[in-house]
XYZ file of C-alpha atoms in Angstrom:
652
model
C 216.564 133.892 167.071
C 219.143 135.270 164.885
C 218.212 137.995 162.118
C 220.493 139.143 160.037
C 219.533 139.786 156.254
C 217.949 141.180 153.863
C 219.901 144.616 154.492
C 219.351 145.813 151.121
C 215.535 145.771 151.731
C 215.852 147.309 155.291
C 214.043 150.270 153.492
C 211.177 148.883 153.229
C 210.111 149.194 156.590
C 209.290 152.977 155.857
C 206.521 151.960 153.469
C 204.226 150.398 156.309
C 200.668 150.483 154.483
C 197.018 150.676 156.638
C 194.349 149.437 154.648
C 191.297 150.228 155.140
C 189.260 146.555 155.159
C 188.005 145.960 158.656
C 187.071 142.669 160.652
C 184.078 141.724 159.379
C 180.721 142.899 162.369
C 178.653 140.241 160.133
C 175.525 138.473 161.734
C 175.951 136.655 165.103
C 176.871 133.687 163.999
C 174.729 130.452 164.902
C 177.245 127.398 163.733
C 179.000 125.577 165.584
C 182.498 124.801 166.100
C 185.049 121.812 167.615
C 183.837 120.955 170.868
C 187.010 120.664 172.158
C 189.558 122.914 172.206
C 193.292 123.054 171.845
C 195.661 124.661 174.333
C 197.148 127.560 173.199
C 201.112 127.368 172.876
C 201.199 131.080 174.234
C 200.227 129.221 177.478
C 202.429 126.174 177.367
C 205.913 126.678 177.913
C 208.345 123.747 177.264
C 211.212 122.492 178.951
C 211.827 119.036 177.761
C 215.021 117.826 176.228
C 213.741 115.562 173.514
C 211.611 118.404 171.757
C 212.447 121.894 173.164
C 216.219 121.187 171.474
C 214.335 120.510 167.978
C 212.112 123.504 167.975
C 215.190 125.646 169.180
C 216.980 124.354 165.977
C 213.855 125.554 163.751
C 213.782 128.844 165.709
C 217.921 129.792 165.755
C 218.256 128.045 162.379
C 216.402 126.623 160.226
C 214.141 129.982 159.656
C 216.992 131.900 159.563
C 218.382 129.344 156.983
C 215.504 129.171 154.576
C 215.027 132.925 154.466
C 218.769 133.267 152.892
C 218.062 130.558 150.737
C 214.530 132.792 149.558
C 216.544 135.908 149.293
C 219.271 133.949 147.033
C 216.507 132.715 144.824
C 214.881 135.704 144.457
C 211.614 134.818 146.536
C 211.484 138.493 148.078
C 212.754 139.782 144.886
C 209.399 138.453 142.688
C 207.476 140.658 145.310
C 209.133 143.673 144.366
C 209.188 143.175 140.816
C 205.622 142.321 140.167
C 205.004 145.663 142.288
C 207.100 147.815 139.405
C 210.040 148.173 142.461
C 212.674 146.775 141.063
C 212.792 145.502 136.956
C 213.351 142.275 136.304
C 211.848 139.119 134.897
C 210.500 136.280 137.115
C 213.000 134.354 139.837
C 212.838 131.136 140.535
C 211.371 127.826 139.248
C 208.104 126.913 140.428
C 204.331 128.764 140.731
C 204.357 128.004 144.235
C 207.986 130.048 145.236
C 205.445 132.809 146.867
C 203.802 130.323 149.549
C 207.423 129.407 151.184
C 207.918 133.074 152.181
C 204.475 132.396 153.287
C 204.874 129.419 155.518
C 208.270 130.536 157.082
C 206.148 133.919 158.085
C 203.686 130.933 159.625
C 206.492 129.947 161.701
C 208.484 133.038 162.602
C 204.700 134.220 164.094
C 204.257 130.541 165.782
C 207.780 131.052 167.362
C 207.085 134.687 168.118
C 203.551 133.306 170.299
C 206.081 131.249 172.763
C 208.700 133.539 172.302
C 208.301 137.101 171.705
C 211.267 138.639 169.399
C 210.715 142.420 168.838
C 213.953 142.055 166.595
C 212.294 139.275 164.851
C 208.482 140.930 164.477
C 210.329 143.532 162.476
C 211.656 141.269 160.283
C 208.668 140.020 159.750
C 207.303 143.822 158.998
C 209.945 144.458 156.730
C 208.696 140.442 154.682
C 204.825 142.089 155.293
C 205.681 144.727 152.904
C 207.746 143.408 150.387
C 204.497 141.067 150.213
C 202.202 144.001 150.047
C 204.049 145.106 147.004
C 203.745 142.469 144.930
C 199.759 142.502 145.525
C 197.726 144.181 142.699
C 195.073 146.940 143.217
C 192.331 144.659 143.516
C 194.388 142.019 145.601
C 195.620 139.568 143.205
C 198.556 138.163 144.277
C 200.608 135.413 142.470
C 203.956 136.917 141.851
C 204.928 135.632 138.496
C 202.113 135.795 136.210
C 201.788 139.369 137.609
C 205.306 139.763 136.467
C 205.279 137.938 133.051
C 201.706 136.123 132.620
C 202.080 134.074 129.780
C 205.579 132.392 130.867
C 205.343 130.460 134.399
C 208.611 129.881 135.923
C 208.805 126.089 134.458
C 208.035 124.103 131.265
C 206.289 121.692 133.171
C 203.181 123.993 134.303
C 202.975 125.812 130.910
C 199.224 127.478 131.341
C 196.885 127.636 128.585
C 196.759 131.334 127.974
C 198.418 134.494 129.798
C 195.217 135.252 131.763
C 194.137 134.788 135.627
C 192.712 131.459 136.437
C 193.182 129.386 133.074
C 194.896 126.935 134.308
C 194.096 126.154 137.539
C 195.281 122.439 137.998
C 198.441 124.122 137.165
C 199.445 127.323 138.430
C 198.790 127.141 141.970
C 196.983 130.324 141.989
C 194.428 129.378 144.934
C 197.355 127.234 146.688
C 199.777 130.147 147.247
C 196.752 132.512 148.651
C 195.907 129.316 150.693
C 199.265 129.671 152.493
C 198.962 133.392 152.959
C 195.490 133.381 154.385
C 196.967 130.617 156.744
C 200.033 132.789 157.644
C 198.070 135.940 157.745
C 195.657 134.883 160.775
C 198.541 133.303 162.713
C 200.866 136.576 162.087
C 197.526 138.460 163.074
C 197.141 136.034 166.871
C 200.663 136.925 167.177
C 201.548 140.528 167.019
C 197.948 142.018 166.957
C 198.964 143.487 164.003
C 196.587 143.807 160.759
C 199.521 144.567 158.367
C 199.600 140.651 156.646
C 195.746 139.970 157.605
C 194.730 143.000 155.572
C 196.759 141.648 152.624
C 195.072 138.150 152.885
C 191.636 139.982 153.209
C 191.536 142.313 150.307
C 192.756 138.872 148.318
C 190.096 136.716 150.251
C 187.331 139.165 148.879
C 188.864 139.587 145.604
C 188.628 135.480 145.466
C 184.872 135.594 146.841
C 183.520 137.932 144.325
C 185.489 135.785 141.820
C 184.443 132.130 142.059
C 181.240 130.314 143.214
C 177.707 129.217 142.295
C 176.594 132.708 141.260
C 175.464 133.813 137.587
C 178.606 135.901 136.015
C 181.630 133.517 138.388
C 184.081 131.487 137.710
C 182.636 127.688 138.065
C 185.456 125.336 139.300
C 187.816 123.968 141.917
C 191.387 124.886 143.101
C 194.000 122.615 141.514
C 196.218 121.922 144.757
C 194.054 122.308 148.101
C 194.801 124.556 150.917
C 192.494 127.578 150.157
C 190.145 126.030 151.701
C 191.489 125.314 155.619
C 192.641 129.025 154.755
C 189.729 130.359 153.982
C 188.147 128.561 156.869
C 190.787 129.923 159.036
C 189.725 133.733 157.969
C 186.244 132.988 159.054
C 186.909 131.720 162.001
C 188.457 135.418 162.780
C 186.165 137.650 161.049
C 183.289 135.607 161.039
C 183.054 136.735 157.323
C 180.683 133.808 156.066
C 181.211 134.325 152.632
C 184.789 132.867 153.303
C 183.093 129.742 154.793
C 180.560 129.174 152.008
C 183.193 129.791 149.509
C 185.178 126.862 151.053
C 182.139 124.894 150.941
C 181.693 125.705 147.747
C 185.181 124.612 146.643
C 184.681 121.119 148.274
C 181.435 120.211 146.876
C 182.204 120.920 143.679
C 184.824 118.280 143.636
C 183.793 116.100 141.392
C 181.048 118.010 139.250
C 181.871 118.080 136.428
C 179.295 119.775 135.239
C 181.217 122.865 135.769
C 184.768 122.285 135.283
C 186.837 119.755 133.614
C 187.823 117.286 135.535
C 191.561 116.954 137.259
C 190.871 113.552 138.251
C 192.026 111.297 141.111
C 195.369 112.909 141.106
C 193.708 115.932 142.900
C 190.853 113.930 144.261
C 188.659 115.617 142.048
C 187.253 111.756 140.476
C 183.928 111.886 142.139
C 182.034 114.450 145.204
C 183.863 114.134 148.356
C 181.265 113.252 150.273
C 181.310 109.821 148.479
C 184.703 109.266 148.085
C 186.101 106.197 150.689
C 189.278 105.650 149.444
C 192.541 108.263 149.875
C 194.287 108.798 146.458
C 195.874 110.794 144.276
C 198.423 113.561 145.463
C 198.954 112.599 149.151
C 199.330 116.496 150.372
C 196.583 117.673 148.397
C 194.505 115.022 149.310
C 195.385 115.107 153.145
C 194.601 118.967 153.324
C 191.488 118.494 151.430
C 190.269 116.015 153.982
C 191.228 118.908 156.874
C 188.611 120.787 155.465
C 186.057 118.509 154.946
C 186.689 117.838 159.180
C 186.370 121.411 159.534
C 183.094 121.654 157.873
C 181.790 118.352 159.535
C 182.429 120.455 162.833
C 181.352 124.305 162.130
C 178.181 123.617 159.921
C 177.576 120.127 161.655
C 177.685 118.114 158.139
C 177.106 114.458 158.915
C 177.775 113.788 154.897
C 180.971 114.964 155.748
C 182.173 113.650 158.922
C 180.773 110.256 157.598
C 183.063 110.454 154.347
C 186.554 111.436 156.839
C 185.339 108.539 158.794
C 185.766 106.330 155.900
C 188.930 107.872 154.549
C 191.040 108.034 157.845
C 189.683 104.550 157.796
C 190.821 103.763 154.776
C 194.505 105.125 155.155
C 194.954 103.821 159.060
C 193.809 100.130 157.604
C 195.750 100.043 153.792
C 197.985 103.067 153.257
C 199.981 104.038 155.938
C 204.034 103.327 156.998
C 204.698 102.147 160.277
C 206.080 105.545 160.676
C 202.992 107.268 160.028
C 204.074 108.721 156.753
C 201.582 108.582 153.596
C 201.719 108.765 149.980
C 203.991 105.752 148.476
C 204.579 106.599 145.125
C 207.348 108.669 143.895
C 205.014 109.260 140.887
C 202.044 111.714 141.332
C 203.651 111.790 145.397
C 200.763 109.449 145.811
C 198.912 107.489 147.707
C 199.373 103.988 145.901
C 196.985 101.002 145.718
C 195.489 99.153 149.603
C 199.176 97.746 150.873
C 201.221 98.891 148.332
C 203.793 100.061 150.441
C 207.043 99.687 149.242
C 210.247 100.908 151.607
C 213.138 101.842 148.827
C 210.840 103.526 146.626
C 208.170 104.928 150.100
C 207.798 108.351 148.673
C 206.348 109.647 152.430
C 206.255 113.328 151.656
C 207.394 115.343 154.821
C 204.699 117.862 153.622
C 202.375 114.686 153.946
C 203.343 113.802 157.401
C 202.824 117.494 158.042
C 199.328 117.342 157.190
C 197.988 113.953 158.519
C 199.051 115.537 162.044
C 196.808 118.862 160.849
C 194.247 116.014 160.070
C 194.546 113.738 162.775
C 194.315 116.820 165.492
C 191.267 118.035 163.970
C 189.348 114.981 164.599
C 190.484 114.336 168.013
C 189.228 118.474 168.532
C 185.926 117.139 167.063
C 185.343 113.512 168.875
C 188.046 113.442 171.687
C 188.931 109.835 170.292
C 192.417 108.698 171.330
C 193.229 106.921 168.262
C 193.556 109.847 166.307
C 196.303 111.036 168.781
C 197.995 107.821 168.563
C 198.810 108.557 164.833
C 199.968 112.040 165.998
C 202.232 110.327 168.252
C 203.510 107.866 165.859
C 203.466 110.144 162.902
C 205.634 112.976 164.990
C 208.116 110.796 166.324
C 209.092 109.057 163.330
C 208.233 110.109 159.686
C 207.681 113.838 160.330
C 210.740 115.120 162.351
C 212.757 112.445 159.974
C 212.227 115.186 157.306
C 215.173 117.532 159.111
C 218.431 117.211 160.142
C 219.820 117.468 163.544
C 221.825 120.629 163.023
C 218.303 121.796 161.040
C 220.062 122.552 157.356
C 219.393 119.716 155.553
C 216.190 117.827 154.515
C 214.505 115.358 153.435
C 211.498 115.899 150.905
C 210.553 111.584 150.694
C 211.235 109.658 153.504
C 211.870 105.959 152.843
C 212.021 103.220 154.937
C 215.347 101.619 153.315
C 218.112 102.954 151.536
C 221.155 100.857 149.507
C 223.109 104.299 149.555
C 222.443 104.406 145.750
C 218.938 105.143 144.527
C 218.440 108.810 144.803
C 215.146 108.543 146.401
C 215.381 112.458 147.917
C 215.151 114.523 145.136
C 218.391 113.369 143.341
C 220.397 112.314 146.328
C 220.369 109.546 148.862
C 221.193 111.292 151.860
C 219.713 114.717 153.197
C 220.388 117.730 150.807
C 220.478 121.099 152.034
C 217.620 122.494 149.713
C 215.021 121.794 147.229
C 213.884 123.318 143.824
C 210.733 122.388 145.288
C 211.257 124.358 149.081
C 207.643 123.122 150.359
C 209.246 120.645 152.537
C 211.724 122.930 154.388
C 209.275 125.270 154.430
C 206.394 122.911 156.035
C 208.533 121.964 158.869
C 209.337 125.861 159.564
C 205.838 126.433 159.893
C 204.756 123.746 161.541
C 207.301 122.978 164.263
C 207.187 125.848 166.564
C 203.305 125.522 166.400
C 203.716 121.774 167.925
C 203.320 122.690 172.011
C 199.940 123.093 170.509
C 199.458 119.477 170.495
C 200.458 119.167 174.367
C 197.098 119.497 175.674
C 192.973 120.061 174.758
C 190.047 120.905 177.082
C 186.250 121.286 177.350
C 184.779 123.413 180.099
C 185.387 121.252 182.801
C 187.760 118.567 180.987
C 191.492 118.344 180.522
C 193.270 116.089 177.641
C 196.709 115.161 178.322
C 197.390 114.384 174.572
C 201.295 114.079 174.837
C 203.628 113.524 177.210
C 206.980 115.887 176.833
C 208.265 118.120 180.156
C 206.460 121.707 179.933
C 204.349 124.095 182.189
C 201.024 125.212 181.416
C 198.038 127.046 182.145
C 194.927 126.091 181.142
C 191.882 127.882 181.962
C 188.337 126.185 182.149
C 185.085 127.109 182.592
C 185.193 127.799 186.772
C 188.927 127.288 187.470
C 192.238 127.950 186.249
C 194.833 124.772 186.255
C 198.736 125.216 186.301
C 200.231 121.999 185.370
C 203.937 120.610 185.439
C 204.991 118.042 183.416
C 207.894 116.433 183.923
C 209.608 113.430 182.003
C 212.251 111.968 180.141
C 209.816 110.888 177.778
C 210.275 108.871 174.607
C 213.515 107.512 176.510
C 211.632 106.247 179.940
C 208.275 105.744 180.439
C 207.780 107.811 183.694
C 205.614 110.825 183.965
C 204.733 113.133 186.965
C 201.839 115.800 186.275
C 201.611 118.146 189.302
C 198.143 120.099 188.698
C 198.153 123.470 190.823
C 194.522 124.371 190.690
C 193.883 128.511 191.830
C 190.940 126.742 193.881
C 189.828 123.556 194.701
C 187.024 122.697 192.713
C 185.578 119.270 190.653
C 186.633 118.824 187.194
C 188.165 115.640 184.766
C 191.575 114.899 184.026
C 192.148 112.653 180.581
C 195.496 110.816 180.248
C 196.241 109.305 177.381
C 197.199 105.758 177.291
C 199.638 105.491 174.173
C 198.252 102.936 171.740
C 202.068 101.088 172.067
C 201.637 100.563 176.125
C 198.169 98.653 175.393
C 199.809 96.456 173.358
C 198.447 98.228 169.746
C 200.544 99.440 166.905
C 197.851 101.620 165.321
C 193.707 101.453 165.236
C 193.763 98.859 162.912
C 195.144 95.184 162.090
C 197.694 96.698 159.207
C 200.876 95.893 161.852
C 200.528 93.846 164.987
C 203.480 93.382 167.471
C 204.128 89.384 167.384
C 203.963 89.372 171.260
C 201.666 90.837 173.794
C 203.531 92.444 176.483
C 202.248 91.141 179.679
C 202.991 94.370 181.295
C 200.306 97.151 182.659
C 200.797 101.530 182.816
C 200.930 101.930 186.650
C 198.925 104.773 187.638
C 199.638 106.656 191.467
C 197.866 109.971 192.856
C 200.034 111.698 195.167
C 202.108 108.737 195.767
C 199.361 106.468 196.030
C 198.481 103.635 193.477
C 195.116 103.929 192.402
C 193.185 101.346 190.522
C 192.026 102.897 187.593
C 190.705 101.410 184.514
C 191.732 102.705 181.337
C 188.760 103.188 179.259
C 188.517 103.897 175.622
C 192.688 105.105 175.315
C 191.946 107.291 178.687
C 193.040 107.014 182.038
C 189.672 109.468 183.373
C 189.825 111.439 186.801
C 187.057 113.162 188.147
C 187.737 114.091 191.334
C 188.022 117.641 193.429
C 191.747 118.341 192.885
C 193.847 120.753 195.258
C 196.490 122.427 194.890
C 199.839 120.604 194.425
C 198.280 116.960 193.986
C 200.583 115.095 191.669
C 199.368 112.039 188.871
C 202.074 109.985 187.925
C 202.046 107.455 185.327
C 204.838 104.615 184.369
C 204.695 103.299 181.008
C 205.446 99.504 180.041
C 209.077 100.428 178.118
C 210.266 97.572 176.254
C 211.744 96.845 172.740
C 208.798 95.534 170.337
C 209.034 93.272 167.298
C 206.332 94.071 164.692
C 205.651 92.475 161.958
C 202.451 93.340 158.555
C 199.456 92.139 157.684
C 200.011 90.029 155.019
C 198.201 91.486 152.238
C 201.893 93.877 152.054
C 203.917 91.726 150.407
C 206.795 94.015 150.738
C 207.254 93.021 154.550
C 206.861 89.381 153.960
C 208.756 87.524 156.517
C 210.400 90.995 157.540
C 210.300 91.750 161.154
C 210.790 96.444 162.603
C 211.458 97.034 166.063
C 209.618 99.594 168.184
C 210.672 101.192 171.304
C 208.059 103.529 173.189
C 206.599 106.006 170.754
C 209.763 105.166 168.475
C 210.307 103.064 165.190
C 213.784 101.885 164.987
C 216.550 101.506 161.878
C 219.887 100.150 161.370
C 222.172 101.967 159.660
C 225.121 100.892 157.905
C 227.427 102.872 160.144
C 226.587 101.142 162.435
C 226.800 97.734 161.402
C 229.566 97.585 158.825
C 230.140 93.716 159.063
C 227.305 92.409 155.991
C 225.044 94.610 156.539
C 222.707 93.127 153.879
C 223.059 89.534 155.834
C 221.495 90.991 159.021
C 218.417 89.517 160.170
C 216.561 89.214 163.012
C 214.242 86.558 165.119
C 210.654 86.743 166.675
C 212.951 84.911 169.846
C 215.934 87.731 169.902
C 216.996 89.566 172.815
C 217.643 93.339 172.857
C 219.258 95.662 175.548
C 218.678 99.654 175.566
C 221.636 101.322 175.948
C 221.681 105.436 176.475
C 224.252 106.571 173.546
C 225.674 110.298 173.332
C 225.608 109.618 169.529
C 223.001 111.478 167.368
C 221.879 114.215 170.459
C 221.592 111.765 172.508
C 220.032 108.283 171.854
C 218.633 105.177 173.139
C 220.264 102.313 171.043
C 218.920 99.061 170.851
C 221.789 96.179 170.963
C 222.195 92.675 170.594
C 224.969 90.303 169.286
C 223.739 90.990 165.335
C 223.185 94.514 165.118
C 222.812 98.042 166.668
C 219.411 99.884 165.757
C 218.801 103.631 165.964
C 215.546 105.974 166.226
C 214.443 106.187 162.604
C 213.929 109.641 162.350
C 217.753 110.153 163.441
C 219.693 108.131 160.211
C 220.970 109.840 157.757
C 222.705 112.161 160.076
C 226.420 111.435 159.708
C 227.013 109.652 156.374
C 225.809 107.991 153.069
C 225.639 104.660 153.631
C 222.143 101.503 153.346
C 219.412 101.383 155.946
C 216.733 99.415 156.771
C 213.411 99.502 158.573
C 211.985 96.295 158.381
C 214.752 93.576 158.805
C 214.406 89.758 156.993
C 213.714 87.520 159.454
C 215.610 84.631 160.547
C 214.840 81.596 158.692
């Protein structure tokens, strides 16, 4: 990728810092972890056209974009100035300005793992040190109340006094060192290189000696969860369990207070996780909260735990989620709103939110190997996640709604895409979390392999007594057909898992909160080396166990057809209202498209569609019929202001 500013602080590469903290040679530890494990994108290489164009964009782009956009706000400047480099007062408008420099580092190093850059590693060695500037002698880092303390960057999170921690529903303290612990450890699997993992560690052990149970710390809870999955994530390198038990810490005190005041449902800080069954409150903080919680469940084997994110995802996947897999309805608090209150005009469906259900959602399947937690991966991916960017990867979406009347400003004070936020999280999120999404592809155990996703790569995947090379090759979501040639370096026993997507057997999502209003009659077709083979799908998985050669190919062929869906009825929103599925894909129709009434458009359980390949919009399936023309959801919004719909009335 391109990368070709911040000349004026080209200097800083000269002040390359080694600290002395070292990876933690703690006890052996005796916990446990997920039993099974993610593929790592250094060994998955993609070639398909559907996703390998999109993560290209974020790569040549987008991170190139948002870092011009940091430097012109002054996000590399706050570094320098809280370090006494350069004077000045603070830049910017929000607490949280430090964690996008963060999260674009997060995706620069996810990108570098697939793609190795030496042009772009010293970029990110030259953002390293600006970073270590702006951290205080005993690792505090939170750029502006190092700069000025007692005036935050906006009215609306004036603190209570000019002092560390007073405020911490508020200033976002814990949340930006969340981000950088996050960064630090992928930066650190990247390069090798303990420049930004140093930083994150002298702040990690400045936090540790600060908060906790212990006589003479600081009793209480972050404001806006993340520190936690980050501080997990430093564990999980160092094996430093005082970063574990402080995250533990963090989550059960949620809800005692007996030791802090309370921030209430907003931050899901109304009552002790562990009893909490219903998602509310702040939709991100809430959804990265509940990552955590999974985490524990699976390194300390907490059964309180698991049991609770049981009855959350439950919760959400039954009441509170869009047929695009996006959370959080309300535009006020970016909330979670009451069991099917879903409205489309005013779906708030934070891209940050989408962002983290996926974190969620793969975190479960790594600790149950249940399909149904890949099927909202699936569905939340392909719709309400890569919605959040543009095609040309410059313009954004912060809420994603289901319908627009190319009026109500839903996105931050426009109704169309804008090309930046006050508020960069979103951007910022899909920088980091994009180039991390070969990831995804595939899981294993010792002897297992999970084909999670289908998209055209190669990989290598080592278990316990062989090594597999696999080719995937598809024109998946367009066509349903899939070849998987496994190249094994010997012949030797050991399972293959195929995911059947929830869609082909006839299921929206795990629950009754949309049902399609007829059952296709169609089966997935399932050959070995170009023979069928009668295999039963059981629980979401087409399971082989066999002794597999070298060059032996699977190939699967997926029931594609259009799909009407329609709510359960307890969302009065969608009340006689009928959305249209293809594959993975929810479909819109955009006024562009449709220019004749587009407000009189409706649709019947009886009507007729054909697919039609469309060089429109990168390249498209359209669906088509005598009333309208229907596009992939995630796709509108992409050439001008104009109404869209979802969920179309139905015929009377």
């Amino acid at each position: 990728m391109k990368t070709p500013f911040l000349n004026k602080h080209l200097f800083l590469t000269l002040l390359t810092v080694v600290f002395g903290c070292n990876i933690s040679k703690s006890k052996k530890n005796t916990n446990k972890s997920y039993p099974i494990t993610p593929v790592n994108i250094q060994n998955i290489k993609l070639t398909d056209e559907f996703w390998l164009p999109i993560i290209k964009t974020v790569q040549e782009k987008t991170i190139d974009y948002a870092l011009k956009k940091c430097e012109e706000e002054g996000r590399f400047d706050n570094f320098l100035i809280a370090g006494g480099k350069v004077e000045g007062t603070v830049k910017g408008q929000m607490p949280f300005d430090d964690s996008d420099v963060y999260k674009i580092i997060e995706g620069a190093s996810n990108s570098l793992i697939s793609a190795p850059n030496k042009q772009l590693e010293q970029l990110l060695d030259s953002l390293v040190n600006i970073i270590k500037i702006g951290q205080e002698k005993d690792g505090y880092l939170t750029t502006w109340r190092s700069i000025n303390p007692a005036n935050p960057p906006a009215d609306w999170v004036k603190v209570d006094k000019g002092v560390r921690w007073e405020s911490l529903d508020k200033s976002h303290e814990l949340y930006n060192v969340g981000h950088l612990y996050e960064a630090a450890v992928v930066h650190y699997k990247a390069t090798g290189k303990r420049n930004f993992l140093d930083i994150a560690l002298k702040n990690a052990d400045l936090i540790v000696q600060t908060f906790g149970a212990e006589e003479g710390k600081i009793h209480t809870v972050p404001g806006h969860q993340i520190i936690e999955t980050g501080l997990i994530k430093l564990y999980e390198v160092t094996q430093n369990e005082a970063y574990l038990n402080l995250a533990k810490y963090f989550l059960d005190n949620r809800g005692n207070h007996e030791n802090h005041n309370s921030f209430g449902a907003y931050a899901q800080d109304h009552i002790p996780v562990v009893n909490q069954e219903e998602v509310v409150g702040h939709a991100v903080r809430a959804i990265y909260m509940y990552s955590a919680m999974t985490d524990i469940a699976a390194i300390q084997n907490d059964t309180s735990y698991q049991q609770a994110t049981d009855k959350l995802w439950n919760n959400m996947v039954s009441k509170k989620m869009y047929l695009t897999g996006g959370i959080g309805a309300k535009h006020e608090g970016e909330a979670f709103g009451e069991n099917y209150e879903l409205p489309n005009l005013t779906a708030y469906n934070e891209t940050c939110a989408s962002i983290g259900n996926v974190y969620w959602n793969h975190r479960l399947h790594n600790a149950s190997g249940d399909v149904k937690y890949f099927d909202i991966i699936e569905r939340t991916l392909y719709n309400g996640l890569i919605s959040g960017l543009s095609l040309d990867g410059e313009k954004f979406f912060y809420p994603n709604a289901l319908k627009s009347d190319g009026v109500y400003e839903f996105n931050q004070g426009a109704c169309t895409r804008k090309s930046w936020f006050d508020c960069s999280c979103c951007p910022t999120n899909i920088i980091r979390f994009i180039p991390s999404l070969p990831s995804l592809m595939y899981s294993k155990t010792k002897n297992t392999v999970y084909v999670n996703l289908y998209a055209s790569n190669e990989a290598t995947i080592v278990l316990e007594n062989n090594t597999v090379h696999i080719s995937q090759q598809t024109n998946y979501p367009w066509e349903g057909h899939v070849a998987i040639t496994l190249n094994s370096e010997k012949a030797s026993e050991f399972t293959v898992k195929l995911r059947v997507p929830n869609w082909a057997k006839n299921e929206v999502i795990p629950s009754n909160l949309y049902q399609y209003i007829e059952k296709s009659s169609k089966n997935t077709n399932i050959s070995i080396n170009g023979k069928p083979v009668a295999i039963e799908e059981i629980d979401g998985y087409f399971s082989i166990t066999k002794t597999w050669n070298k060059g032996e190919t699977i190939t699967l062929d997926f029931p594609m057809e259009v799909k009407k869906v329609v709510s359960n009825a307890n969302v009065i929103e969608n009340k006689n209202k009928i959305a249209l599925e293809y594959g993975p894909l929810v479909y819109a129709i955009e006024e562009i498209d449709n220019k004749i009434d587009f407000d009189a458009i409706t649709i019947n359980s009886s009507d007729v569609f054909e697919i039609k390949k469309d060089t429109i919009l990168g390249g498209i399936n359209t669906l088509e019929n005598n009333k309208l023309k229907a596009i992939p959801y995630y796709a509108w919004s992409n050439r001008d202001v104009g109404k869209m719909k979802v969920w179309i009335p139905k015929e009377n």
